[in-house]
Amino acid sequence: MKILSLHCDYIKFKPVKKALKKPEEAKKVAKQVKECLVIFTAVEKKDENNPGKIIKMFVENIEDIAKQVKTKKIVLYPYAHLSSELAAPEIAEKILKDSEKELKKIKGFEIVRAPFGWYKEFELKCKGHPLSELSREIVVEGGKEKRAEEKYNYKQLLNQISKVKLDTRKLKENDHRVLGEKLDLFSFSEIAPGMVFWHNNGLIIYNELVKFWREEHEKAGYKEILTPIILDKKLWQISGHWEKYKENIFLTKYEGRDFAVKPMNCPGGMLVYKKRPRSYKELPIKFSELGIVHRQELSGVLSGLFRVIEFLMDDAHIYCTEKQLEDEIRKVIDLADVFYSKTFKFPYHIELSTRPKKRIGTDKQWDKAEKALQNVLKKKKIKYKTNKGEGAFYGPKIDFHIKDSLGRTWQMATIQVDFAMPERFNINYIGKDNKKHQPVMIHRAIYGSLERFIGVLLEHTNGNLSTWLSPIQTRVLSFTDRNIKAAKKILQQLKDNGIRADEDFDSVRVNEKVRNAEIMKINYIIVIGDKEEKSKSVAVRQRGKKPKFGIKIEKFIKDIKKEIKEKK
């Protein structure tokens, strides 16, 4: 059986002339059906062998398509032109009539069937959306049901997913979405709402931040792991996330089992801990994970990099004894300070959030967790604000709130103490007494969401990133066409020294080339003219400053490499 389904504003048809000696009785009057799904159908010879199964599959296909296009008004239309291997007319007519009976049993369905055995004239208006035209083949082979792949109008689909231009009318010039487009960093598409398409320039920033994160975590004794993105629903029920976050979890099925696209990394990491017995001698164990997570969000709240559906969470989970707990909290605070205060120069304050009404774990566990966080903050003489009842469902937390150049505050790094989840997962270690003991777990993140951090950083700096982070650190310009050969040599020297450099050798005025480089917020512009060739030097213009002349390229390379290394 072959079918062509059309989602229509209307179809109008009229029997005109008999196509068979004994067609179905029908009046030669026009009939019009509005807002309907029209199923043009050709019953084939191979359908004669198992009409019952064909009818069942035919009805299921119609129900499936009707659900997708959200209509319950169906027009069954015999259409022999879909196949050259047609079934005997009496069998085809019976299959269509029996199909009509089965469809009428479905609650809410309204069925109209065009008469069989007539040449008919028809007029219709097809709706303009990706599902408005679908063709399917329904086949029964060896007692097994098969449905051929649906055929779509790919040109129409392409038109549906075409990129929509960013509307900048209500956005400020330093909005990260404007900067992202201007500097060719990233883009968004309705084909993947709330998910970032990283361009090469943006991915360089992303990867440099990841590289720095890895370097600092390796120094701090973390061991990096990576866990699957899709995990069985049971895991989230064990962890407690299911009751708390199920409305925000993407679900899928595999072989009859329910799976969840992970909204957090912690439950997967606990399975790594549980993989083998652990000894007190190993503690603290620090597992870091750059895990991609997904959380369902309403489309209306999505906001560039600040509010996304898919993001990279720079997680880590520390398993330690109660005696080690305060020392490990202190180390995480110090690590966060390396990032926010020493590297990115963000001023910040800390807030402590205590037990919420809906939580897991005992009051005794919460008392210990809250006391540990308070003790560390007091010992380090850190002033903090208390948010009663706003902790995570598994433990209290301290959050770092940074302040950007526009005076806005952002909650970024977090440290959460958890006695409850280790108990739920029954994780333990063998103590000095050769008995099993339960470790305490610290959940923590430094960037939080890497996407959000990049958005904040771009607006904080207005896109003027430090040299170590810049996608293009240096651009080489030729003063005239006769200087291109020398400029190419300088460009290669920069690249050979690991400096991200590009060129502008176009035959335009050098002032225009400089302006283009400044628009791209490139850190250093190197100009090669006749004078520079003769003196074997370069002219260097640092972003936002006046040019310097007579600079030896070897000195420039040495200085910029030092600047990159020190992350100034």
Coordinates of C-alpha atoms in Angstrom, one line a residue:
M1 CA 0.0 0.0 0.0
K2 CA 1.2 3.5 -0.9
I3 CA -0.2 6.6 0.7
L4 CA 0.3 10.3 0.2
S5 CA -0.9 12.5 3.1
L6 CA -1.7 16.2 2.7
H7 CA -2.6 18.5 5.6
C8 CA -5.0 20.8 3.9
D9 CA -6.9 24.0 4.5
Y10 CA -9.6 22.4 2.4
I11 CA -10.3 19.7 -0.3
K12 CA -13.2 19.9 -2.8
F13 CA -13.9 16.8 -4.9
K14 CA -16.7 15.6 -7.3
P15 CA -17.3 12.3 -9.1
V16 CA -17.3 12.9 -12.8
K17 CA -17.1 9.6 -14.7
K18 CA -17.2 5.9 -13.9
A19 CA -13.8 4.3 -13.8
L20 CA -15.2 0.7 -13.2
K21 CA -18.2 -1.1 -14.6
K22 CA -19.6 -1.3 -11.1
P23 CA -18.4 1.6 -9.1
E24 CA -19.6 2.5 -5.7
E25 CA -22.8 4.4 -5.7
A26 CA -22.3 8.1 -5.6
K27 CA -24.0 11.4 -6.5
K28 CA -22.3 13.7 -9.0
V29 CA -22.1 16.6 -6.6
A30 CA -19.2 18.4 -5.2
K31 CA -18.2 17.8 -1.5
Q32 CA -15.9 20.1 0.4
V33 CA -14.1 19.3 3.7
K34 CA -12.2 22.0 5.6
E35 CA -9.1 21.7 7.9
C36 CA -8.5 18.1 7.2
L37 CA -5.8 15.4 6.6
V38 CA -6.3 13.9 3.1
I39 CA -4.9 10.4 2.7
F40 CA -4.5 9.5 -1.0
T41 CA -4.3 5.7 -1.1
A42 CA -3.3 3.0 -3.6
V43 CA -4.1 -0.6 -2.4
E44 CA -1.6 -2.9 -4.1
K45 CA -1.5 -6.6 -5.2
K46 CA 0.8 -7.6 -2.3
D47 CA -1.8 -6.3 0.2
E48 CA -4.3 -9.0 -0.9
N49 CA -2.3 -11.7 1.0
N50 CA -2.9 -10.1 4.5
P51 CA -5.7 -7.5 4.3
G52 CA -6.3 -7.6 8.1
K53 CA -2.7 -6.6 8.9
I54 CA -2.6 -4.0 6.2
I55 CA -5.8 -2.4 7.6
K56 CA -4.3 -2.4 11.1
M57 CA -1.1 -0.8 9.9
F58 CA -2.9 1.7 7.6
V59 CA -5.0 2.9 10.6
E60 CA -2.0 3.2 12.8
N61 CA -0.1 5.3 10.2
I62 CA -3.1 7.6 9.8
E63 CA -3.4 8.0 13.6
D64 CA 0.3 8.8 13.8
I65 CA 0.2 11.4 11.1
A66 CA -3.0 13.0 12.4
K67 CA -1.4 13.3 15.8
Q68 CA 1.7 15.0 14.4
V69 CA -0.4 17.6 12.4
K70 CA -2.9 17.9 15.2
T71 CA -6.1 17.2 13.3
K72 CA -8.9 14.5 13.7
K73 CA -10.7 15.2 10.4
I74 CA -9.7 12.6 7.9
V75 CA -10.5 12.2 4.2
L76 CA -9.8 8.8 2.7
Y77 CA -9.2 9.3 -1.0
P78 CA -8.7 6.3 -3.4
Y79 CA -5.9 7.3 -5.8
A80 CA -4.7 4.6 -8.2
H81 CA -2.0 6.8 -9.7
L82 CA 0.4 6.2 -6.7
S83 CA 1.1 2.6 -7.9
S84 CA 1.3 0.5 -11.1
E85 CA 0.7 -2.8 -9.1
L86 CA -2.9 -2.3 -8.0
A87 CA -5.0 -4.8 -6.1
A88 CA -8.2 -6.2 -7.6
P89 CA -10.8 -3.4 -7.3
E90 CA -13.3 -5.4 -5.1
I91 CA -10.4 -6.1 -2.6
A92 CA -9.2 -2.6 -2.6
E93 CA -12.7 -1.2 -2.1
K94 CA -13.3 -3.6 0.9
I95 CA -9.9 -2.6 2.5
L96 CA -10.8 1.1 2.3
K97 CA -14.3 0.5 3.6
D98 CA -13.0 -1.6 6.5
S99 CA -10.3 0.9 7.2
E100 CA -13.0 3.6 7.4
K101 CA -14.9 1.5 10.0
E102 CA -11.8 1.1 12.1
L103 CA -10.9 4.8 12.0
K104 CA -14.5 5.7 13.1
K105 CA -13.9 3.7 16.3
I106 CA -11.1 6.2 17.3
K107 CA -12.5 8.7 19.7
G108 CA -12.9 12.2 18.1
F109 CA -12.1 11.2 14.6
E110 CA -14.4 12.4 11.8
I111 CA -14.0 10.4 8.6
V112 CA -15.0 11.3 5.1
R113 CA -14.3 8.7 2.2
A114 CA -14.3 9.7 -1.4
P115 CA -16.3 7.2 -3.6
F116 CA -14.4 4.3 -5.0
G117 CA -14.4 3.5 -8.8
W118 CA -14.9 7.0 -10.1
Y119 CA -12.8 9.5 -12.0
K120 CA -13.0 12.5 -9.8
E121 CA -12.0 16.1 -10.2
F122 CA -10.5 17.7 -7.0
E123 CA -9.2 21.0 -5.8
L124 CA -7.2 21.5 -2.5
K125 CA -5.1 23.9 -0.6
C126 CA -2.1 22.3 1.2
K127 CA -0.8 23.9 4.4
G128 CA 2.7 25.2 4.4
H129 CA 4.6 23.4 7.2
P130 CA 7.2 20.6 7.1
L131 CA 4.6 17.8 7.9
S132 CA 2.1 19.0 5.3
E133 CA 3.2 16.5 2.7
L134 CA 4.3 13.0 3.6
S135 CA 4.5 9.8 1.6
R136 CA 4.7 6.4 3.1
E137 CA 4.7 2.8 2.0
I138 CA 3.1 0.2 4.1
V139 CA 4.4 -3.4 3.6
V140 CA 3.7 -6.8 5.2
E141 CA 6.6 -9.2 4.5
G142 CA 6.9 -12.7 6.0
G143 CA 4.3 -11.9 8.7
K144 CA 6.4 -8.9 9.9
E145 CA 5.2 -5.3 9.7
K146 CA 7.4 -2.8 8.0
R147 CA 7.1 0.8 7.3
A148 CA 9.3 2.5 4.7
E149 CA 11.2 5.6 5.6
E150 CA 9.0 8.7 5.3
K151 CA 9.8 10.9 2.3
Y152 CA 9.8 14.7 2.9
N153 CA 10.1 17.7 0.8
Y154 CA 13.6 18.6 1.7
K155 CA 13.5 22.1 0.1
Q156 CA 10.5 22.9 2.2
L157 CA 12.2 21.6 5.4
L158 CA 15.3 23.6 4.6
N159 CA 13.2 26.7 4.3
Q160 CA 11.6 26.0 7.7
I161 CA 15.0 25.7 9.5
S162 CA 16.7 28.6 7.7
K163 CA 18.7 30.9 10.0
V164 CA 16.8 33.8 11.5
K165 CA 18.9 36.9 11.8
L166 CA 19.6 38.3 15.2
D167 CA 17.3 41.2 16.0
T168 CA 19.7 43.7 17.6
R169 CA 17.2 46.6 17.9
K170 CA 16.6 46.1 21.6
L171 CA 20.2 44.9 22.4
K172 CA 23.0 47.1 23.6
E173 CA 26.3 47.3 21.7
N174 CA 28.1 45.3 24.4
D175 CA 25.5 42.5 24.6
H176 CA 27.3 39.2 24.3
R177 CA 24.9 38.2 21.5
V178 CA 25.9 41.2 19.4
L179 CA 29.6 40.7 20.2
G180 CA 29.2 37.0 19.3
E181 CA 28.0 37.9 15.8
K182 CA 30.3 40.8 15.3
L183 CA 33.4 38.8 16.3
D184 CA 32.2 35.6 14.6
L185 CA 32.2 33.6 17.9
F186 CA 28.9 31.7 18.0
S187 CA 25.4 31.6 16.7
F188 CA 22.0 30.1 17.6
S189 CA 19.3 28.3 15.5
E190 CA 15.7 27.4 16.1
I191 CA 16.7 23.9 14.9
A192 CA 18.3 23.5 18.4
P193 CA 16.8 26.0 20.8
G194 CA 19.0 27.0 23.7
M195 CA 22.0 25.2 22.3
V196 CA 25.1 27.0 21.0
F197 CA 26.8 26.6 17.6
W198 CA 30.4 27.5 18.3
H199 CA 32.3 29.1 15.5
N200 CA 36.1 28.7 15.3
N201 CA 36.8 32.0 17.0
G202 CA 34.4 31.3 19.9
L203 CA 35.7 27.7 20.2
I204 CA 39.2 29.0 20.7
I205 CA 38.0 31.0 23.8
Y206 CA 36.0 28.0 25.0
N207 CA 39.0 25.7 24.6
E208 CA 41.5 28.1 26.2
L209 CA 39.2 28.4 29.3
V210 CA 39.0 24.6 29.4
K211 CA 42.8 24.3 29.1
F212 CA 43.3 26.7 31.9
W213 CA 40.7 24.8 34.1
R214 CA 42.5 21.5 33.4
E215 CA 45.9 23.0 34.3
E216 CA 44.7 24.4 37.6
H217 CA 42.8 21.2 38.6
E218 CA 45.7 19.0 37.8
K219 CA 47.9 21.2 40.1
A220 CA 45.2 20.8 42.8
G221 CA 45.2 17.0 42.6
Y222 CA 42.0 16.3 40.7
K223 CA 41.6 13.3 38.4
E224 CA 39.4 14.0 35.4
I225 CA 36.7 11.6 34.4
L226 CA 33.9 11.6 31.8
T227 CA 30.5 9.9 32.2
P228 CA 27.7 9.1 29.6
I229 CA 25.2 11.8 28.7
I230 CA 22.2 9.4 28.7
L231 CA 21.6 7.2 31.8
D232 CA 18.8 4.9 33.0
K233 CA 15.9 6.7 34.8
K234 CA 16.6 4.4 37.9
L235 CA 19.9 6.3 38.6
W236 CA 18.0 9.6 38.9
Q237 CA 15.4 8.0 41.2
I238 CA 18.2 6.8 43.5
S239 CA 19.9 10.2 43.5
G240 CA 16.7 12.1 44.3
H241 CA 16.9 14.2 41.2
W242 CA 13.8 12.5 39.7
E243 CA 11.4 13.9 42.2
K244 CA 13.0 17.3 42.2
Y245 CA 13.8 17.9 38.5
K246 CA 11.8 15.4 36.4
E247 CA 9.9 18.3 34.6
N248 CA 13.2 19.6 33.4
I249 CA 14.7 16.3 32.2
F250 CA 14.8 15.2 28.6
L251 CA 13.6 11.6 28.4
T252 CA 14.0 8.9 25.8
K253 CA 13.5 5.2 25.5
Y254 CA 15.7 2.3 24.5
E255 CA 14.5 -1.3 24.2
G256 CA 11.5 -0.6 26.5
R257 CA 13.6 1.1 29.2
D258 CA 13.3 4.8 30.3
F259 CA 16.4 6.9 30.0
A260 CA 17.2 10.5 30.9
V261 CA 19.6 12.9 29.3
K262 CA 21.6 14.0 32.3
P263 CA 20.8 17.3 33.9
M264 CA 23.7 16.9 36.4
N265 CA 27.0 15.0 36.4
C266 CA 27.1 13.7 40.1
P267 CA 25.2 10.4 39.9
G268 CA 27.4 9.2 37.0
G269 CA 30.5 10.1 38.9
M270 CA 29.3 8.1 41.9
L271 CA 29.2 5.0 39.8
V272 CA 32.9 5.6 39.0
Y273 CA 33.6 5.8 42.7
K274 CA 31.6 2.6 43.4
K275 CA 33.5 0.6 40.7
R276 CA 36.0 -0.8 43.1
P277 CA 36.6 -0.8 46.9
R278 CA 38.2 2.3 48.3
S279 CA 40.6 2.8 51.2
Y280 CA 40.9 5.6 53.7
K281 CA 44.5 6.0 52.3
E282 CA 43.1 7.2 49.0
L283 CA 41.0 9.9 50.5
P284 CA 40.4 12.6 49.6
I285 CA 39.5 11.4 46.1
K286 CA 38.8 14.3 43.7
F287 CA 37.0 13.5 40.5
S288 CA 36.6 16.4 38.1
E289 CA 34.4 16.3 35.0
L290 CA 33.7 18.6 32.1
G291 CA 30.3 17.2 31.5
I292 CA 27.7 18.3 28.9
V293 CA 24.3 18.5 30.6
H294 CA 20.8 19.3 29.3
R295 CA 17.9 20.9 31.1
Q296 CA 14.5 21.6 29.6
E297 CA 13.7 25.3 29.7
L298 CA 10.7 27.3 28.4
S299 CA 11.6 29.0 25.1
G300 CA 10.6 32.3 26.5
V301 CA 13.3 32.3 29.2
L302 CA 16.2 31.4 26.8
S303 CA 18.7 34.2 26.6
G304 CA 21.8 33.8 24.6
L305 CA 24.6 32.2 26.6
F306 CA 23.1 33.3 29.9
R307 CA 20.2 30.8 29.8
V308 CA 20.6 27.7 27.6
I309 CA 19.4 24.1 27.4
E310 CA 22.7 22.5 26.7
F311 CA 25.8 23.6 28.5
L312 CA 29.2 22.4 29.8
M313 CA 29.2 22.1 33.6
D314 CA 32.8 22.1 35.1
D315 CA 31.9 19.8 37.9
A316 CA 34.0 18.1 40.4
H317 CA 33.1 15.8 43.3
I318 CA 35.4 15.3 46.3
Y319 CA 35.0 12.2 48.5
C320 CA 36.6 12.7 51.9
T321 CA 36.3 11.9 55.6
E322 CA 34.6 14.2 58.1
K323 CA 38.0 15.2 59.5
Q324 CA 39.1 16.3 56.0
L325 CA 35.9 18.1 55.1
E326 CA 36.8 21.6 56.3
D327 CA 40.3 21.5 54.8
E328 CA 38.8 20.5 51.4
I329 CA 36.2 23.3 51.5
R330 CA 39.1 25.7 52.2
K331 CA 41.0 24.4 49.2
V332 CA 38.0 24.8 46.9
I333 CA 37.6 28.5 48.0
D334 CA 41.3 29.1 47.3
L335 CA 40.9 27.5 43.9
A336 CA 37.9 29.7 43.0
D337 CA 39.9 32.7 44.1
V338 CA 42.7 31.8 41.6
F339 CA 40.1 32.0 38.8
Y340 CA 37.9 35.0 39.9
S341 CA 40.3 37.3 41.8
K342 CA 43.8 36.6 40.5
T343 CA 43.1 35.7 36.8
F344 CA 39.9 37.4 35.7
K345 CA 40.0 40.2 38.3
F346 CA 36.3 39.8 39.2
P347 CA 35.5 41.2 42.7
Y348 CA 33.1 38.8 44.5
H349 CA 31.1 38.1 47.6
I350 CA 30.0 34.8 49.2
E351 CA 26.5 33.7 50.2
L352 CA 25.7 30.7 52.4
S353 CA 22.4 28.8 51.6
T354 CA 20.9 26.6 54.3
R355 CA 18.5 23.6 54.4
P356 CA 15.3 23.9 52.3
K357 CA 12.0 22.4 53.4
K358 CA 12.1 19.7 50.8
R359 CA 15.3 17.8 51.2
I360 CA 16.9 14.4 51.6
G361 CA 19.1 13.4 54.6
T362 CA 18.8 13.7 58.3
D363 CA 18.8 16.9 60.4
K364 CA 22.0 15.6 62.0
Q365 CA 23.7 15.4 58.6
W366 CA 22.5 18.9 57.7
D367 CA 23.8 20.2 61.1
K368 CA 27.3 18.9 60.3
A369 CA 27.3 20.1 56.7
E370 CA 26.2 23.7 57.6
K371 CA 28.6 23.9 60.5
A372 CA 31.6 22.8 58.3
L373 CA 30.8 25.6 55.7
Q374 CA 30.3 28.2 58.5
N375 CA 33.6 27.2 60.2
V376 CA 35.7 27.6 57.1
L377 CA 34.2 31.0 56.3
K378 CA 34.8 32.2 59.8
K379 CA 38.4 30.9 59.9
K380 CA 39.2 32.6 56.6
K381 CA 37.5 35.7 57.9
I382 CA 35.2 35.9 54.9
K383 CA 32.1 38.0 55.3
Y384 CA 29.0 36.3 53.9
K385 CA 25.3 36.6 53.5
T386 CA 23.0 33.8 54.7
N387 CA 20.0 32.7 52.6
K388 CA 17.8 30.5 54.8
G389 CA 16.1 27.6 53.2
E390 CA 17.8 28.0 49.7
G391 CA 20.3 25.2 49.8
A392 CA 20.3 22.3 47.4
F393 CA 17.9 19.4 48.2
Y394 CA 20.9 17.2 49.2
G395 CA 23.0 19.8 51.1
P396 CA 23.9 23.4 52.1
K397 CA 26.1 25.4 49.8
I398 CA 28.2 28.5 49.5
D399 CA 28.0 30.4 46.2
F400 CA 30.4 33.0 44.7
H401 CA 28.7 36.1 43.4
I402 CA 31.0 38.0 41.0
K403 CA 30.6 41.7 40.1
D404 CA 31.2 42.7 36.5
S405 CA 32.3 46.1 35.0
L406 CA 28.6 47.1 34.5
G407 CA 27.9 46.7 38.2
R408 CA 25.8 43.5 37.8
T409 CA 26.3 40.5 40.1
W410 CA 26.3 36.9 38.9
Q411 CA 26.2 33.6 40.8
M412 CA 29.0 31.5 39.5
A413 CA 31.1 29.1 41.5
T414 CA 29.4 26.8 44.1
I415 CA 30.5 24.5 46.9
Q416 CA 27.9 22.0 48.3
V417 CA 28.4 19.6 51.2
D418 CA 26.4 16.4 50.9
F419 CA 26.0 13.6 53.5
A420 CA 22.8 12.3 52.0
M421 CA 23.6 11.1 48.5
P422 CA 26.6 8.9 49.5
E423 CA 24.2 7.2 51.8
R424 CA 21.6 6.7 49.0
F425 CA 24.2 5.2 46.7
N426 CA 25.8 3.2 49.6
I427 CA 29.3 4.3 48.8
N428 CA 32.0 3.7 51.4
Y429 CA 35.7 3.3 52.1
I430 CA 37.6 0.9 54.3
G431 CA 38.9 2.7 57.4
K432 CA 41.9 2.1 59.6
D433 CA 39.7 -0.2 61.7
N434 CA 39.1 -2.4 58.6
K435 CA 35.4 -1.5 58.7
K436 CA 33.3 0.3 56.1
H437 CA 32.7 4.0 56.5
Q438 CA 30.7 6.5 54.5
P439 CA 32.6 9.4 53.0
V440 CA 31.3 13.0 52.8
M441 CA 30.8 14.3 49.3
I442 CA 31.5 17.9 48.1
H443 CA 29.9 19.0 44.9
R444 CA 31.6 22.0 43.4
A445 CA 31.9 24.0 40.2
I446 CA 34.2 27.0 39.4
Y447 CA 32.8 28.4 36.1
G448 CA 29.4 26.9 36.8
S449 CA 28.2 26.9 33.2
L450 CA 31.1 27.6 30.8
E451 CA 28.6 29.1 28.3
R452 CA 27.3 31.6 30.9
F453 CA 30.8 32.4 32.1
I454 CA 31.8 33.3 28.5
G455 CA 28.7 35.5 28.1
V456 CA 29.5 37.4 31.3
L457 CA 33.2 37.7 30.4
L458 CA 32.4 39.1 26.9
E459 CA 30.1 41.8 28.3
H460 CA 32.5 42.5 31.2
T461 CA 35.3 43.2 28.8
N462 CA 33.1 44.5 25.9
G463 CA 34.8 41.8 23.8
N464 CA 38.3 43.1 24.6
L465 CA 39.7 39.8 25.9
S466 CA 43.2 39.3 27.3
T467 CA 45.8 38.1 24.8
W468 CA 45.8 34.5 26.1
L469 CA 42.1 34.2 25.4
S470 CA 41.8 36.1 22.2
P471 CA 40.9 34.1 19.1
I472 CA 43.2 36.3 17.0
Q473 CA 46.1 37.6 19.0
T474 CA 48.0 39.4 16.2
R475 CA 47.2 40.6 12.7
V476 CA 50.0 41.3 10.2
L477 CA 49.3 44.1 7.7
S478 CA 51.3 44.9 4.5
F479 CA 51.7 48.7 3.9
T480 CA 51.8 48.1 0.2
D481 CA 51.7 45.1 -2.2
R482 CA 55.5 45.2 -2.4
N483 CA 55.7 44.5 1.3
I484 CA 53.6 41.3 1.2
K485 CA 56.6 38.9 0.9
A486 CA 58.2 40.3 4.0
A487 CA 54.9 40.4 5.9
K488 CA 54.3 36.7 5.1
K489 CA 57.7 35.9 6.6
I490 CA 56.8 37.7 9.8
L491 CA 53.4 36.0 9.9
Q492 CA 55.1 32.6 9.7
Q493 CA 57.5 33.5 12.5
L494 CA 54.5 34.3 14.7
K495 CA 52.7 31.0 13.9
D496 CA 55.9 29.0 14.4
N497 CA 56.0 30.4 18.0
G498 CA 52.4 29.3 18.7
I499 CA 50.9 32.8 18.4
R500 CA 47.4 32.9 16.9
A501 CA 48.0 35.3 14.0
D502 CA 46.3 36.1 10.7
E503 CA 46.9 38.6 7.9
D504 CA 45.4 41.4 5.8
F505 CA 47.3 41.8 2.6
D506 CA 44.4 43.4 0.6
S507 CA 45.3 46.2 -1.8
V508 CA 43.5 48.9 0.3
R509 CA 44.8 51.8 2.5
V510 CA 46.5 50.7 5.7
N511 CA 44.2 52.9 7.8
E512 CA 41.3 50.8 6.6
K513 CA 43.1 47.6 7.5
V514 CA 43.8 48.9 10.9
R515 CA 40.2 49.9 11.4
N516 CA 39.0 46.4 10.4
A517 CA 41.5 44.8 12.9
E518 CA 40.2 47.2 15.7
I519 CA 36.6 46.2 14.9
M520 CA 37.6 42.6 15.5
K521 CA 39.3 43.7 18.8
I522 CA 42.6 42.1 17.9
N523 CA 45.2 42.6 20.6
Y524 CA 48.2 43.5 18.4
I525 CA 48.5 44.9 14.9
I526 CA 51.8 44.6 13.1
V527 CA 52.5 46.7 10.0
I528 CA 55.3 46.0 7.5
G529 CA 56.3 48.9 5.2
D530 CA 59.4 49.8 3.2
K531 CA 60.9 51.4 6.3
E532 CA 60.3 48.3 8.4
E533 CA 61.8 46.0 5.7
K534 CA 64.9 48.2 5.5
S535 CA 65.5 48.3 9.3
K536 CA 64.4 44.7 9.7
S537 CA 61.8 45.8 12.3
V538 CA 58.1 46.1 12.7
A539 CA 55.5 48.7 13.7
V540 CA 53.3 47.4 16.5
R541 CA 50.0 48.9 17.6
Q542 CA 48.6 47.4 20.8
R543 CA 44.8 47.5 21.1
G544 CA 43.6 51.0 22.2
K545 CA 47.2 52.4 22.1
K546 CA 49.4 54.4 19.8
P547 CA 51.7 52.5 17.5
K548 CA 55.4 51.9 18.3
F549 CA 58.0 51.8 15.6
G550 CA 61.3 50.1 15.2
I551 CA 60.4 46.9 17.2
K552 CA 62.4 43.8 16.6
I553 CA 60.2 40.9 15.8
E554 CA 62.2 38.6 18.2
K555 CA 61.5 41.0 21.1
F556 CA 57.8 41.3 20.2
I557 CA 57.5 37.4 20.1
K558 CA 59.3 37.1 23.5
D559 CA 57.1 39.8 25.1
I560 CA 53.8 38.4 23.8
K561 CA 54.7 34.8 24.8
K562 CA 55.4 36.0 28.3
E563 CA 52.1 38.0 28.4
I564 CA 50.2 34.9 27.2
K565 CA 52.0 32.6 29.7
E566 CA 51.3 34.9 32.7
K567 CA 47.7 35.4 31.5
K568 CA 48.0 39.2 32.0

